[in-house]
XYZ file of C-alpha atoms in Angstrom:
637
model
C 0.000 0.000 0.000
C 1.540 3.663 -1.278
C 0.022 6.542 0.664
C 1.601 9.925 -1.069
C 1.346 13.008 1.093
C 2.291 16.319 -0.618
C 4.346 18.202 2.499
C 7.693 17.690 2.954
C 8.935 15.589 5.649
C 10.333 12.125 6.569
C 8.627 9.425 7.607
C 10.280 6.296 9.460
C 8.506 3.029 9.374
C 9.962 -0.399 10.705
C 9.813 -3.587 8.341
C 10.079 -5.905 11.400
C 7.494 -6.888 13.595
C 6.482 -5.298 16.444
C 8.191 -6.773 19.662
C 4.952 -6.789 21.690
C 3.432 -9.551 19.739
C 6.696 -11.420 20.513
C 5.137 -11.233 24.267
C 1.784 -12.302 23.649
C 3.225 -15.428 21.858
C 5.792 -16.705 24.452
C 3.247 -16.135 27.259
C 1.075 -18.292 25.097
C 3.434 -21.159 25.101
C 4.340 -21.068 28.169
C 0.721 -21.401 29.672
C 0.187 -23.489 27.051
C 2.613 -26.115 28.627
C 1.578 -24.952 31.944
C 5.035 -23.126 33.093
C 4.798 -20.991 35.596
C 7.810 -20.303 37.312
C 11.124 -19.590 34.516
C 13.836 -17.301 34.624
C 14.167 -14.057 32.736
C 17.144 -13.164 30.822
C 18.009 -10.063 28.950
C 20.853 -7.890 28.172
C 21.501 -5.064 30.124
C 20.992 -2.321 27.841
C 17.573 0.098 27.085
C 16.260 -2.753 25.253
C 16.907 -5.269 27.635
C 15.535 -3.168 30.659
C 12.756 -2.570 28.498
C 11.772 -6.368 28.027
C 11.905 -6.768 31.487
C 9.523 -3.942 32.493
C 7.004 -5.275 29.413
C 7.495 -8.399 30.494
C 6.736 -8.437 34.465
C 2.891 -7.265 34.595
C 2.038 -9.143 31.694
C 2.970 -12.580 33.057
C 2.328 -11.529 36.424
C -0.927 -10.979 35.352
C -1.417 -14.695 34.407
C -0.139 -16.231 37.027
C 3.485 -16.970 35.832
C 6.276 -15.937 38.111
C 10.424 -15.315 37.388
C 12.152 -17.537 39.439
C 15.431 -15.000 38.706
C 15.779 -12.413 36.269
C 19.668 -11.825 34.939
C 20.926 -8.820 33.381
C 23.744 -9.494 31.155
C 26.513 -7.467 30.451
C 27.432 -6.072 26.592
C 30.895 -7.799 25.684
C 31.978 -5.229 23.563
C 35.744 -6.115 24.314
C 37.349 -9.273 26.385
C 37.577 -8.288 30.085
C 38.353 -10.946 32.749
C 35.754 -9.032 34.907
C 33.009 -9.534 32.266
C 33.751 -12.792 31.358
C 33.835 -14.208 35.129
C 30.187 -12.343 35.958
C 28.675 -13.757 32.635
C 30.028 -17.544 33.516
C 28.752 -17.300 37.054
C 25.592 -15.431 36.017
C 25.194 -18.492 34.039
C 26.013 -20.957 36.367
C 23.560 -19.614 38.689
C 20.570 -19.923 36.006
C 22.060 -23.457 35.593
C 21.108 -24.966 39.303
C 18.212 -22.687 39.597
C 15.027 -24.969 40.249
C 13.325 -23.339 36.929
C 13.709 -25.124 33.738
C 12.525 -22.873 31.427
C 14.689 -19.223 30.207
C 13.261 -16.936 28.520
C 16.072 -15.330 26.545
C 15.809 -11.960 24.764
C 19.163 -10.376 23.354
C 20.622 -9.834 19.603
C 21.707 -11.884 16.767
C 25.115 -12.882 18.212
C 24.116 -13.843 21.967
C 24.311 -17.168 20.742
C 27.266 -16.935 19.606
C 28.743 -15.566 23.041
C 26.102 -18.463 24.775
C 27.842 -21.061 22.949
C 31.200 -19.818 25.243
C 29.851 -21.032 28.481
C 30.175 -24.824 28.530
C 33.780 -24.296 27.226
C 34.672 -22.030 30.179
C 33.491 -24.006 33.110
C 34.717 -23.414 36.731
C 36.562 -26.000 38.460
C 34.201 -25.547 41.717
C 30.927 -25.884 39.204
C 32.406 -28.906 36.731
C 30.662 -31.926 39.142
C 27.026 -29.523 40.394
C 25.683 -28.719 36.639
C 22.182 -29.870 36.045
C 20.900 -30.296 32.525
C 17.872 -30.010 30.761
C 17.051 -26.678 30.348
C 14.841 -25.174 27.649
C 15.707 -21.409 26.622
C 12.907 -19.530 24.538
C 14.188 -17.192 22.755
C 12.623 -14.158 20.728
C 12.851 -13.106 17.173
C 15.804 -10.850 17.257
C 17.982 -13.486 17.910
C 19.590 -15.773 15.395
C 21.406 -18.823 15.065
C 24.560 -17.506 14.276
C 28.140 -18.632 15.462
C 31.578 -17.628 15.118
C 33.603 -18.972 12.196
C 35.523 -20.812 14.629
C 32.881 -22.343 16.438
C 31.906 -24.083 13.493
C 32.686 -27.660 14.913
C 31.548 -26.744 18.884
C 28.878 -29.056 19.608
C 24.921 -27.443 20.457
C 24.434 -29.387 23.431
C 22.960 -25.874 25.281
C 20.379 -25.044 22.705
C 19.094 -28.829 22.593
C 15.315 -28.400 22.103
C 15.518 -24.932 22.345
C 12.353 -23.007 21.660
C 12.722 -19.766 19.234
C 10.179 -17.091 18.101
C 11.089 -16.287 13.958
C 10.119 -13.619 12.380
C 7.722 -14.888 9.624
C 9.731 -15.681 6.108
C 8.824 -17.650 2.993
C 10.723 -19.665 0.016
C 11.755 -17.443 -2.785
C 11.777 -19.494 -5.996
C 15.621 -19.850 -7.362
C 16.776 -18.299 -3.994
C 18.022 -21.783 -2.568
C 19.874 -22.696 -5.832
C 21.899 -18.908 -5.862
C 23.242 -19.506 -3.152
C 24.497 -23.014 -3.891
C 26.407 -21.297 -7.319
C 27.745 -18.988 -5.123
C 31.875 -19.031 -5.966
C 34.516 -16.242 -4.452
C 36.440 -16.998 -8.070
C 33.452 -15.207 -9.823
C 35.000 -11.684 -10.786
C 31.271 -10.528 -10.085
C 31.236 -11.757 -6.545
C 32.565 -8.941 -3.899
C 35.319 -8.797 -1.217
C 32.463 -9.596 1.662
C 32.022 -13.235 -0.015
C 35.811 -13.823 -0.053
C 36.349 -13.005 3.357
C 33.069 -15.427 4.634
C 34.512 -18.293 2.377
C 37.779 -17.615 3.888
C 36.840 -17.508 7.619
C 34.022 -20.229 7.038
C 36.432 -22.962 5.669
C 39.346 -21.895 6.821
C 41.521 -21.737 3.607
C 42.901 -19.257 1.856
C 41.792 -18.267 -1.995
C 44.671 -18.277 -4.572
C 46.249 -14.638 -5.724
C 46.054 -13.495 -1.952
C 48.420 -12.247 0.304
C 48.694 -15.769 2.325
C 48.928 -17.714 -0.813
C 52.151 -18.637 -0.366
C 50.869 -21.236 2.279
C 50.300 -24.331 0.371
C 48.217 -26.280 3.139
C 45.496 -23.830 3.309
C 44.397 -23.168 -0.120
C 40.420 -23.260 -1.066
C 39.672 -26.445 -3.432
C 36.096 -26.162 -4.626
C 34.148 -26.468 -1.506
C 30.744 -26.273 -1.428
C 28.800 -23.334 0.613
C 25.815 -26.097 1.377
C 28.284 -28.141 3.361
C 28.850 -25.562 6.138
C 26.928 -26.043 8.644
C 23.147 -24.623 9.690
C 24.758 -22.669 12.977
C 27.444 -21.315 10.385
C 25.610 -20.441 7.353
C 21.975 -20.308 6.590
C 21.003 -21.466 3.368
C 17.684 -20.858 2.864
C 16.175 -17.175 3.773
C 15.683 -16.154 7.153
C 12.951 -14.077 8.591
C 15.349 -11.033 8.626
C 16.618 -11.347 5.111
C 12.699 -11.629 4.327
C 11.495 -8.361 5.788
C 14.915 -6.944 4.011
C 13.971 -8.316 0.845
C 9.904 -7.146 1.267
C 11.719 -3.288 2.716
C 13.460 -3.107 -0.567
C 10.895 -4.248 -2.992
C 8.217 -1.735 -1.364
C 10.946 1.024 -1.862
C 10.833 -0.004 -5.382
C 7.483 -0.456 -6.019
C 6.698 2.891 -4.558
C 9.115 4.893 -6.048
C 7.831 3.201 -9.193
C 4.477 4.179 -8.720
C 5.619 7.948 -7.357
C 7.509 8.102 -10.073
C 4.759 7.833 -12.493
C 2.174 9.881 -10.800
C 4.429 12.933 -10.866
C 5.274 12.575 -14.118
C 1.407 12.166 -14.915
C 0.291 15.090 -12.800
C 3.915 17.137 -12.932
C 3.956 16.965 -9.273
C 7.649 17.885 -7.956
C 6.821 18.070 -4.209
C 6.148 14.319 -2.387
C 6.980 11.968 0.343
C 6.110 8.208 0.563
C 5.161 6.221 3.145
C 4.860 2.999 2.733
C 3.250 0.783 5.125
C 4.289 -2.967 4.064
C 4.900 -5.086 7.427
C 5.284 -8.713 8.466
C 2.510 -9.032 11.769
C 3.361 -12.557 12.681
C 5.916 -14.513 13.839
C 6.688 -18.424 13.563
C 8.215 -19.911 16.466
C 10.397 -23.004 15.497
C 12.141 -25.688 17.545
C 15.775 -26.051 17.611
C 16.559 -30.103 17.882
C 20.904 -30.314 17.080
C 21.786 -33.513 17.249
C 19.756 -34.419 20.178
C 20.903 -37.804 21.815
C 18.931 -39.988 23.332
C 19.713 -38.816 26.900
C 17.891 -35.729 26.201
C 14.850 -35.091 28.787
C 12.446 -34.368 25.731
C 12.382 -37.717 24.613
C 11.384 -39.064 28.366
C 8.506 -36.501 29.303
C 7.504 -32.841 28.619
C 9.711 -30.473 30.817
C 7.960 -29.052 33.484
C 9.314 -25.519 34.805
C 6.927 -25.277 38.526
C 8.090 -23.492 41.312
C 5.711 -26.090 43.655
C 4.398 -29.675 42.816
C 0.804 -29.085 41.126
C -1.674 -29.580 44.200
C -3.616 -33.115 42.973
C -7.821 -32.701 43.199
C -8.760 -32.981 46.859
C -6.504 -30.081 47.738
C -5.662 -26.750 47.544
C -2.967 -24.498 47.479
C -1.667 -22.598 50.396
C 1.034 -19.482 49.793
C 4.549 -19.626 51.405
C 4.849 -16.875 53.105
C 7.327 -14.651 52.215
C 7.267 -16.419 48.690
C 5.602 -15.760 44.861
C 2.650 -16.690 44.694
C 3.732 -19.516 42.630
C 5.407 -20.966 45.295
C 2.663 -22.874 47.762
C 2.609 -25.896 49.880
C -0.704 -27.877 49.309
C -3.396 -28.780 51.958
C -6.186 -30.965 52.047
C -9.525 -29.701 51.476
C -11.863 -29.122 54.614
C -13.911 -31.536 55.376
C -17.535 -31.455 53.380
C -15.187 -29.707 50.680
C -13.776 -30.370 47.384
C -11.755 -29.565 44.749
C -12.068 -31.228 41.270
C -8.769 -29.831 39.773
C -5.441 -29.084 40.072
C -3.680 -26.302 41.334
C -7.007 -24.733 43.185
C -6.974 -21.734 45.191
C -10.161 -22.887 46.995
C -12.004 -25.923 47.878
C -15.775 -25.759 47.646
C -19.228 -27.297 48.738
C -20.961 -29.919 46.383
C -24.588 -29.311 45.611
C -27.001 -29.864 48.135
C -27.943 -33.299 46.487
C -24.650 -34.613 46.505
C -21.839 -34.998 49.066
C -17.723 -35.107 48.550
C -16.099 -38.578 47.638
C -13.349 -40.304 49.928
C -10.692 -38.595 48.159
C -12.776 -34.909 47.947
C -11.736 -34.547 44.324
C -15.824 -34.862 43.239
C -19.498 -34.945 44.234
C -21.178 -38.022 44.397
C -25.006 -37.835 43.967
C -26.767 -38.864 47.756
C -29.045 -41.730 47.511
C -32.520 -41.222 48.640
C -34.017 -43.085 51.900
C -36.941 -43.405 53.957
C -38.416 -46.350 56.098
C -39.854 -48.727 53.233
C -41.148 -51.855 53.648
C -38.038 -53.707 51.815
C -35.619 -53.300 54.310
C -35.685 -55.198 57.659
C -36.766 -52.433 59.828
C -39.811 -51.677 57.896
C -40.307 -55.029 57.452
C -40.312 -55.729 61.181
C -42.448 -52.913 62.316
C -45.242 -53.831 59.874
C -44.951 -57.546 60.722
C -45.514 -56.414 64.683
C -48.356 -53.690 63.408
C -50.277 -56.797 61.476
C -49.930 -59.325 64.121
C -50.648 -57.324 66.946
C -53.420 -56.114 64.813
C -54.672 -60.108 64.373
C -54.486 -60.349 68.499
C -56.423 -57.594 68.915
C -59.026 -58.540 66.385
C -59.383 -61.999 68.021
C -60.044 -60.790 71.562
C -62.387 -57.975 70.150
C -64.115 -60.947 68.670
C -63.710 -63.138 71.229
C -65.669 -60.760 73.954
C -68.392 -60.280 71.665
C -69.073 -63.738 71.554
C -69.080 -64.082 75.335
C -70.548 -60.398 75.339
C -73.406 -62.024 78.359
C -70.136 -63.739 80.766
C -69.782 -62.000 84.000
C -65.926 -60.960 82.845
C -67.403 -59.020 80.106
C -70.048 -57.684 81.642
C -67.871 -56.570 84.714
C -66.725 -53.798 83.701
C -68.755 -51.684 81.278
C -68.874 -54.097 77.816
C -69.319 -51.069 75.214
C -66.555 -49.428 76.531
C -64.753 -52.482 76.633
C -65.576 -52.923 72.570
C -64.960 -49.583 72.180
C -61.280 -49.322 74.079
C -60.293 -52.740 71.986
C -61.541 -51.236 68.433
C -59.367 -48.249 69.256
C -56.483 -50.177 70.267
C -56.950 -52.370 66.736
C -56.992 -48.704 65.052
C -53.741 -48.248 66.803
C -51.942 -50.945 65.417
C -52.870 -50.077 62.240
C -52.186 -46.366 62.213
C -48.285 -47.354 62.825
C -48.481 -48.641 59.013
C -49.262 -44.915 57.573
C -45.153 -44.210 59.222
C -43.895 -46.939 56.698
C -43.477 -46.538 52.710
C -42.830 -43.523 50.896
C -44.202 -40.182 52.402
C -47.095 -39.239 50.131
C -49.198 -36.026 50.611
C -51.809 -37.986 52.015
C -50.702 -40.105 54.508
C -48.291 -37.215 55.668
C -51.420 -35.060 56.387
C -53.260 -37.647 58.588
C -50.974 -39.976 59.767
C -49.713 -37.642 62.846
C -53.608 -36.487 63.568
C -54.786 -40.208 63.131
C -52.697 -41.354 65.818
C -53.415 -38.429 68.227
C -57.036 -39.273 68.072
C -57.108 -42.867 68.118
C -54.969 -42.983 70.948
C -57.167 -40.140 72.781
C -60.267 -42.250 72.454
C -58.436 -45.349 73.814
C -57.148 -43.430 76.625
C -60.815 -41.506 77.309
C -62.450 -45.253 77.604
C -59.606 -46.087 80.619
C -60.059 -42.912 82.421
C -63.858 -43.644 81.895
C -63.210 -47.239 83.464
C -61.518 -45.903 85.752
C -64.049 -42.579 86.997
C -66.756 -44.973 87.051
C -65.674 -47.709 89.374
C -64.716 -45.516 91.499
C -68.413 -43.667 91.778
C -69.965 -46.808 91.474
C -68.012 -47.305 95.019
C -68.736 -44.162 96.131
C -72.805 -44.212 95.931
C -73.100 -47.239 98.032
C -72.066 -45.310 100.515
C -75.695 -44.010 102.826
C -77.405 -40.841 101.576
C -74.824 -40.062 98.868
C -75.984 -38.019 96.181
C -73.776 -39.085 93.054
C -75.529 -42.097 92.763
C -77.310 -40.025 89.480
C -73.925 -39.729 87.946
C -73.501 -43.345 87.385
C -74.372 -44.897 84.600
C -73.504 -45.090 81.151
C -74.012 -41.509 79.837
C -71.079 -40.242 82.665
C -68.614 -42.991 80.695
C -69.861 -42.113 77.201
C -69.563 -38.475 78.049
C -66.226 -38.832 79.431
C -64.813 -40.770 76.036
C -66.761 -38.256 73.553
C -65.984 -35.122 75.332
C -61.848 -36.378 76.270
C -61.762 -37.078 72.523
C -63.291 -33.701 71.447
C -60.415 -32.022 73.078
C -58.051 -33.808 70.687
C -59.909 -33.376 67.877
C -59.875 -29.499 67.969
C -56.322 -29.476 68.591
C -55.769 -31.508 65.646
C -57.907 -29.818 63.075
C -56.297 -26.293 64.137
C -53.332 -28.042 63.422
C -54.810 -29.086 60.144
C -55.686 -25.932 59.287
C -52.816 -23.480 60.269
C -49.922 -25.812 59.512
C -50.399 -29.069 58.143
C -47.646 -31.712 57.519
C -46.574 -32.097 54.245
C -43.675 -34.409 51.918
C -40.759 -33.060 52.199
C -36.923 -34.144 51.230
C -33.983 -33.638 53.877
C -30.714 -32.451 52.439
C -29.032 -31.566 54.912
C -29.784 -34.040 58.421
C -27.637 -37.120 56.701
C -24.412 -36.306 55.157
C -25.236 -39.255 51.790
C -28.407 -39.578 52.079
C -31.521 -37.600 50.893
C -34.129 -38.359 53.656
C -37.834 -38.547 52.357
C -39.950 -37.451 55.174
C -43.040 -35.961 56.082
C -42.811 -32.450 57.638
C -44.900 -32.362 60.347
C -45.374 -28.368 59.987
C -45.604 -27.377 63.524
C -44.014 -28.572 65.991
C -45.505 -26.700 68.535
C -48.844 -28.763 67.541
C -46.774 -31.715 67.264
C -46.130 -31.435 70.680
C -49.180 -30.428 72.319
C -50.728 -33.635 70.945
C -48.389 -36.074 72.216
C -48.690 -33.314 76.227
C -52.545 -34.244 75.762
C -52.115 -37.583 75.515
C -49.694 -37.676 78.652
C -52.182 -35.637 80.370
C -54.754 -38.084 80.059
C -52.367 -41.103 80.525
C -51.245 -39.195 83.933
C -54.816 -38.749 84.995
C -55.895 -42.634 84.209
C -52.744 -43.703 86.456
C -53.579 -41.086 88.837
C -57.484 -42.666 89.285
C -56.636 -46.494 88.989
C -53.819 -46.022 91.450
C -56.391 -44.683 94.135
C -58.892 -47.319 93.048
C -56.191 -50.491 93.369
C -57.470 -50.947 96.690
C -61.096 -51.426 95.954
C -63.162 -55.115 96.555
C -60.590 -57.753 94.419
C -64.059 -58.319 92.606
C -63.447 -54.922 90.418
C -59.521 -54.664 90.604
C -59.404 -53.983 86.785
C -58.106 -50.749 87.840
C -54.855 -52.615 88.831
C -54.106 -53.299 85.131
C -55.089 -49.857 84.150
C -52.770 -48.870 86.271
C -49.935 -51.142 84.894
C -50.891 -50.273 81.517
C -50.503 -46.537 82.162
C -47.045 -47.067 83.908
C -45.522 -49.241 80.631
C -47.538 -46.257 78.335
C -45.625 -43.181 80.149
C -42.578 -44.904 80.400
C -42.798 -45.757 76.191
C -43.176 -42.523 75.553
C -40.727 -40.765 78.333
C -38.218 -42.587 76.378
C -39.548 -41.266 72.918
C -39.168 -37.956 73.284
C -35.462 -37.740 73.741
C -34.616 -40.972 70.956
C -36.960 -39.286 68.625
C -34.724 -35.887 69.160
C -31.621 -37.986 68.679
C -32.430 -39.673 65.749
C -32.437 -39.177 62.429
C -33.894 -39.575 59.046
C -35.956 -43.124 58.506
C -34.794 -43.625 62.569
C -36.957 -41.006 63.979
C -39.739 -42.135 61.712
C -38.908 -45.776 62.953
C -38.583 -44.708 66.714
C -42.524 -43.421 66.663
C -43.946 -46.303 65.142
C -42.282 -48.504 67.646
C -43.563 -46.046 70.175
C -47.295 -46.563 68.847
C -47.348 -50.174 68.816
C -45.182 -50.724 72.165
C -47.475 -48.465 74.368
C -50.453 -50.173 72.240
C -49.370 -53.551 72.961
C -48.803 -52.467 77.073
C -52.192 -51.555 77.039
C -53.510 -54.625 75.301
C -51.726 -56.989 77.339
C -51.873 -55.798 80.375
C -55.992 -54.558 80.272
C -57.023 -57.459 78.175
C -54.547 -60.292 78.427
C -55.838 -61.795 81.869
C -59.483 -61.878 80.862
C -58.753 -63.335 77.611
C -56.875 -66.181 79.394
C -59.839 -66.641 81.208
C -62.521 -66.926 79.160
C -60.952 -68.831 76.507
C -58.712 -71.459 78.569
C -60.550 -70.943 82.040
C -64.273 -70.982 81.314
C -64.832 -72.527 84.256
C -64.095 -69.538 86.534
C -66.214 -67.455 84.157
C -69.272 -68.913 84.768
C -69.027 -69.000 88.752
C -69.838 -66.348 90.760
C -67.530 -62.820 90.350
C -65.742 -62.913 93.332
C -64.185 -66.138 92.194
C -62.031 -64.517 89.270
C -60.289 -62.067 92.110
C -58.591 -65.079 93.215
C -57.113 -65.703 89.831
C -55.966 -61.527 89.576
C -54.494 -62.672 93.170
């Protein structure tokens, strides 16, 4: 592109890259093989110090530090002082812990690198590590000395090098092959490189006289690459491309003036490379050479494995850390993490805390032995229950029946069968319906069954009391004071249930958070306040049944049913004493488990203790059943 500007004036415009894309591309390879602590080399001149300022932030900023940064002197003459700081300088970057150099300097700091194995110092000969890898930028070249034509490469083996972008110019290759100092055209600079390169003299110069060292037709493509480049570089390139655009726009200048007779001009010309290829330098690499075992790695700390997470030396680069196991309930799922963090909600950290593992859902279900078990003892004790309830209505007209108030003896064994039962709506999967009546279900049923005692109980004690002369509760007795005490007791329980109903109602619900594996189906039971004034009813009217059949134990032995009672409430209270602190301490499926083992327990107390005896009697002791009352006291004896 020509741009033609008619004011006088210069304008300066470099054919070479601009350096700052050199910067972006080696901090691209070296996070791109994950380096992040290398040395920093650079000549100690503006440019150098320049590189070095450039180059700080911007890798700083991506979490790469410089393990050392070396400024190198200019050599522009031997001095023993110079010489001795570069070796040691070197030596230093040598043992240093990072493997990887970056390297910025001019076309003949190879040339001066390719010194330093050849001067070695006899305290450093036996502590030299190998296995560096030096990147290196564009303005550098790999150029030698004539004389160092036969050193060996060993300290640019695998060497990584930024090249400024060139490309194959047809018949370039074969020009320089018929290149020949004996061809008149060929100029004193080609004579003095064939000299120096093969070290021989040409004929008709002053050294001729020195048979042993005269040039005999050697070839310029036998020298080698470090020596003599034969095909075109990246600098030769933008050389070649600077004086072609010169041409081409002083061409086209040229004939615009003449076409407009324009006599005042300047040219720019804006014709630059904006890549760069980065090549790999491999010189007769043996087989000893770390490439060929693993990648190089260039870390300042081990890389912290999944499961932990990295912890800052103090006093140290950030790239230098110690590593620490993640917290526990934490993970971390790569390497190198600054932080550990939580899993989701549903899932929970593995052994190692390098990943979640989804948590498996539970609840008390009737295919695992504890579900099993409980509705096995809910069925069966369901089946006893059933059989006395049928068994006293068939001997409904026996004097142990009739005893003690038959209805509410039907009634107190019904609700006792409902009792049983209601311990199955705990088991199986918490659905909306069973969650909503299972709690209320059990607070009513066990109400009623607890009203009929304390009715028992209240009326054997008035019936007592009217025999006495002139009493006057003698009206009392009778079966609407029992069924009033049942219906009314019950009624209680009933409101206090459907408030609950209404105001807070239990409801499915999953539990993240009680188990650490395990998502806990359960039913919410909405309020616990409610929760718990059902369950302080029901001790209330357990408290007052023991309360009445413990003053009525002593009564005639012919109605000492109120001894039972009274064992039945004991084994009730003490069943549900013990609930309230296992069902706090449990857990999950356990506190569902520890209330239905509650409910059929303090059930079966009741059932064996009220109902037990008489069932003995009446179907294994008929006998006794059919003789006069007073005779069965004897057997409660």
């Amino acid at each position: 592109t020509i741009i033609l500007i008619y004011s006088p004036g210069f304008f300066f415009y470099q054919m070479a890259p601009k350096e700052a894309l050199q910067y972006v591309g080696v901090l691209s390879l070296v996070l791109h093989f994950q380096w992040t602590w290398i040395g920093l080399v650079a000549m100690d001149d503006y440019n150098g110090e320049t590189f070095i300022q450039t180059m700080l932030p911007l890798f700083s900023k991506h979490s790469v530090c410089f393990a050392f940064i070396e400024r190198l002197p200019l050599v522009r003459e031997v001095k023993i002082d110079l010489v001795y700081q570069i070796i040691k300088a070197y030596y230093d970057m040598m043992k240093n812990k990072a493997t990887v150099i970056v390297l910025y300097g001019e076309s003949y700091t190879i040339a001066y690198l390719r010194w330093l194995p050849y001067l070695e110092l006899e305290e450093e000969k036996t502590s030299m590590p190998i296995g560096k890898v030096w990147i290196m930028v564009g303005q550098i070249d790999l150029v030698s000395f004539a004389y160092q034509r036969d050193w060996n490469t060993d300290i640019l083996h695998g060497a990584l090098s930024f090249a400024i972008r060139s490309s194959e110019l047809p018949g370039f290759e074969p020009f320089v092959e018929n290149i020949n100092p004996s061809n008149k055209k060929e100029n004193g600079f080609i004579k003095d490189v064939w000299e120096h390169s093969f070290k021989c003299f040409l004929p008709n110069t002053t050294m001729d006289k020195v048979q042993n060292n005269i040039c005999t037709g050697e070839k310029i493509k036998t020298l080698p690459g470090t020596l003599f480049e034969m095909k075109m570089t990246g600098h030769s390139y933008s050389i070649y491309n600077a004086i072609y655009a010169v041409a081409y726009a002083l061409h086209a200048v040229i004939s615009y003036r003449l076409k407009h007779r324009i006599t005042k001009y300047s040219v720019v010309t804006l014709i630059s490379p904006s890549q760069h290829d980065k090549i790999i330098w491999l010189l007769g690499v043996s087989d000893e050479t770390f490439f060929q075992s693993a990648q190089p790695l260039s870390l300042c700390s081990e890389n912290c494995k999944p499961g932990t997470r990295k912890k800052v030396k103090e006093g140290e680069p950030f790239c230098c850390y110690i590593c620490i196991p993640c917290p526990e309930g934490k993970i971390s799922e790569e390497q190198d993490m600054n932080d550990c963090y939580n899993c989701e909600a549903e899932k929970y950290p593995s052994k190692s805390q390098d990943f979640c593992i989804p948590k498996t859902v539970t609840y008390l279900s009737y295919e695992e032995y504890m579900g099993i078990t409980l509705a096995f003892l809910a069925l069966l004790f369901s089946l006893v229950t059933a059989l006395m309830l049928g068994t006293f209505i068939k001997h409904h007209n026996t004097p142990i029946v009739k005893a003690n108030n038959r209805n509410l003896t039907y009634i107190l064994l019904l609700s006792l069968l409902l009792c049983f039962l209601t311990a199955l709506l705990f088991i199986g999967c918490p659905q909306k319906v069973t969650c909503l009546f299972r709690q209320i279900t059990f607070g009513i049923v066990f109400s009623v069954a607890l009203s009929c005692l304390l009715a028992k109980t209240i009326t054997v004690v008035l019936a007592f009391m009217v025999t006495k002369p002139g009493s006057r509760l003698r009206k009392l007795v009778g079966k609407k004071l029992a069924n009033s005490i049942v219906i009314s007791c019950s009624l209680i329980q009933i409101h206090i249930c459907a408030i609950w109903l209404i105001n807070s109602p239990s409801f499915p619900n999953a539990d993240i958070h009680s188990m650490s594996k395990k998502i806990v189906l359960e039913c919410d039971e909405g309020s616990a306040l409610m929760f718990y004034c059902v369950l302080g009813y029901l001790g209330f009217l357990a408290i007052a049944c023991f309360t009445v059949a413990f003053f009525a134990r002593k009564l005639p032995d012919s109605f000492n049913e109120a001894k039972f009672i009274t064992f039945s409430m004991l084994v009730f209270c003490s069943v549900w004493l013990a609930f309230v602190p296992s069902y706090l301490s449990s857990t999950g499926k356990y506190s569902v488990a520890v209330e239905a083992f509650s409910i059929l327990s303090s059930s079966a107390g009741m059932l064996g203790c009220i109902f037990l005896p008489k069932f003995y009697i009446i179907v294994l002791r008929p006998q006794i059943n059919h003789r006069d009352i007073y005779f069965m006291a004897e057997f409660y004896k």
